[in-house]
Amino acid sequence: MKSLVFATNNKKKLREIREIIGNKFEVLSLEDINCHEEIPETCDTIEGNALQKAHYIKDKFGMDCFADDTGLEVAALNGEPGVYSARYAGENVTPEQNIDKLLSKMEGVKNRSAKFRTVIAFIHGDVEKEFEGQVSGSITTERHGEGGFGYDKVFQPENSDLTFAEMTSEAKNKISHRGNATKLFVDYLNDEL
């Protein structure tokens, strides 16, 4: 079975990707390759951060790698938090603190439309590819559900009465931004590898 390194330390994200990819490929974590440092994310775009993380592993470990970056883009906030989604409330904050800041900024706002975007950057030999997935929805006025991670408790995808945090992981993966990007990525892997 072909092995691919996924440049993440996020165990929930790793589990989600492994569930979506299934058993066609072995997905190795940073821990699996003894990479314990924080990989920089200093670009001002989601695409740039994904590619930066993939290059870091390729350059330092010489292994083919994929990395993703995700942003929540809220229409009424001019696309915030966007590329800063993981550190919206500051450095070294919890997802709950990020949600608190988002709900605070959205208080009384009528237009609650938002979208999640995920970009997966893949480096295989000299080839670089990007795969993007999106899902549109809205920001709820309060938290709902206990599953998922990040902003899942306050993001309700279109045509659903549930937030991502209220869905089973299987239901979420079928429609999510990460699920959509990963499906494109897996199609590419099946055709090319």
XYZ file of C-alpha atoms in Angstrom:
193
model
C 0.000 0.000 0.000
C 1.302 3.447 -0.938
C 2.120 5.668 2.050
C 1.523 9.412 2.117
C 2.545 11.864 4.809
C -0.164 14.251 5.997
C 1.482 17.338 7.472
C -0.666 17.804 10.564
C -0.499 17.355 14.327
C -4.289 17.690 14.606
C -5.534 14.218 15.609
C -9.176 15.016 14.755
C -8.224 16.259 11.297
C -6.005 13.185 10.776
C -8.856 10.844 11.735
C -11.239 12.689 9.405
C -8.829 12.428 6.447
C -8.154 8.735 7.137
C -11.914 8.058 7.219
C -12.428 9.819 3.880
C -9.421 8.198 2.130
C -10.243 4.763 3.512
C -7.787 1.925 3.042
C -6.572 2.787 -0.465
C -3.522 4.595 0.911
C -1.725 4.565 4.241
C -1.832 8.074 5.718
C 1.140 8.780 7.980
C 1.036 11.552 10.546
C 3.914 13.858 11.481
C 4.294 11.784 14.631
C 4.693 8.650 12.485
C 7.725 10.210 10.749
C 9.150 11.662 14.003
C 8.414 15.261 13.099
C 7.539 16.939 16.383
C 8.132 20.607 15.551
C 5.462 23.142 14.717
C 5.379 23.703 10.972
C 5.229 27.398 10.069
C 2.057 28.883 8.595
C 3.121 32.408 7.719
C 1.422 32.962 4.360
C -1.526 35.296 3.920
C -3.592 32.803 1.902
C -5.010 29.361 2.616
C -3.332 28.035 -0.545
C 0.025 29.480 0.522
C -0.119 27.921 3.988
C -1.013 24.466 2.619
C 1.894 24.585 0.165
C 4.288 25.935 2.806
C 3.534 22.998 5.118
C 3.910 20.420 2.325
C 7.244 21.946 1.238
C 8.506 21.917 4.822
C 8.108 18.119 5.042
C 9.380 17.481 1.501
C 12.477 19.656 2.064
C 13.288 18.420 5.565
C 12.340 14.725 5.316
C 12.479 14.089 1.551
C 9.055 12.469 1.603
C 6.061 13.009 -0.660
C 3.549 14.888 1.391
C 0.188 16.577 1.440
C -0.977 19.355 3.709
C -4.174 21.287 4.046
C -5.303 24.612 5.315
C -8.861 25.614 5.999
C -10.560 28.921 6.504
C -14.039 29.951 7.559
C -15.117 32.976 5.507
C -18.052 34.974 6.887
C -19.721 37.318 4.389
C -20.768 39.989 6.904
C -17.187 40.143 8.251
C -15.600 40.645 4.817
C -14.290 37.091 4.754
C -12.996 36.952 8.329
C -11.580 34.933 9.967
C -10.318 33.369 6.701
C -6.649 32.413 6.771
C -6.546 33.384 10.471
C -9.344 30.969 11.479
C -7.177 28.893 13.851
C -5.838 31.986 15.632
C -8.765 34.376 15.258
C -8.827 35.266 18.965
C -5.003 35.338 19.193
C -2.042 32.962 19.342
C -2.350 29.756 21.406
C -6.109 30.068 21.907
C -8.710 27.326 22.105
C -11.341 26.740 19.420
C -13.912 27.843 22.008
C -12.210 31.240 22.309
C -12.286 31.619 18.520
C -16.004 30.777 18.518
C -16.600 33.311 21.329
C -14.967 36.057 19.259
C -16.916 35.085 16.121
C -20.286 35.002 17.919
C -19.493 38.314 19.587
C -18.716 39.978 16.228
C -21.870 38.444 14.700
C -24.198 39.587 17.480
C -27.257 41.250 15.931
C -26.008 40.650 12.369
C -28.797 39.499 10.033
C -26.650 38.177 7.149
C -25.111 35.060 8.660
C -23.944 33.417 5.430
C -20.516 31.837 5.469
C -18.435 29.227 3.726
C -15.652 26.879 4.673
C -12.773 26.466 2.212
C -10.098 23.774 2.364
C -7.083 23.599 0.085
C -4.962 20.455 -0.026
C -1.447 20.893 -1.431
C 0.288 17.715 -2.608
C 3.952 17.337 -3.506
C 4.897 14.120 -5.285
C 8.435 14.111 -6.690
C 8.656 17.359 -8.671
C 4.893 17.654 -9.104
C 2.839 20.134 -7.043
C -0.954 19.986 -7.118
C -3.740 21.779 -5.247
C -7.278 20.571 -4.592
C -9.968 22.878 -3.221
C -13.232 22.040 -1.524
C -15.940 24.390 -0.296
C -19.223 24.223 1.541
C -21.665 27.094 1.995
C -23.860 27.618 5.017
C -24.506 30.013 7.857
C -23.298 30.893 11.340
C -25.754 29.960 14.080
C -26.438 32.352 16.950
C -25.264 29.811 19.542
C -23.350 26.539 19.798
C -25.051 23.263 18.863
C -23.582 19.761 19.138
C -20.540 18.128 20.690
C -18.811 16.521 17.688
C -16.313 17.844 15.182
C -13.749 20.530 15.939
C -12.927 24.154 15.174
C -16.047 26.121 14.277
C -18.233 23.034 13.721
C -20.558 23.929 16.629
C -21.654 27.169 14.934
C -21.551 26.268 11.222
C -24.755 24.965 9.661
C -24.332 23.822 6.054
C -26.966 24.675 3.451
C -29.924 22.291 3.235
C -29.345 20.972 6.757
C -30.998 21.561 10.116
C -27.819 20.450 11.895
C -24.457 22.042 12.551
C -21.358 20.048 11.621
C -20.925 19.291 15.344
C -24.371 17.637 15.453
C -23.663 15.345 12.486
C -22.021 11.941 12.487
C -18.503 12.078 11.064
C -19.736 10.036 8.088
C -22.525 12.526 7.310
C -20.182 15.495 7.716
C -17.461 13.965 5.522
C -19.938 13.484 2.661
C -20.617 17.218 2.339
C -17.787 19.060 4.087
C -15.133 21.326 2.587
C -12.397 18.881 3.660
C -14.411 15.954 2.335
C -14.871 17.684 -1.042
C -11.174 18.579 -1.345
C -10.118 15.089 -0.266
C -12.393 13.412 -2.827
C -10.690 15.417 -5.606
C -7.304 14.499 -4.138
C -8.167 10.770 -3.960
C -9.455 10.810 -7.553
C -6.119 12.270 -8.603
C -4.168 9.676 -6.563
C -6.173 6.822 -8.088
C -5.482 8.119 -11.612
C -1.816 9.010 -11.122
C -0.336 6.655 -8.521
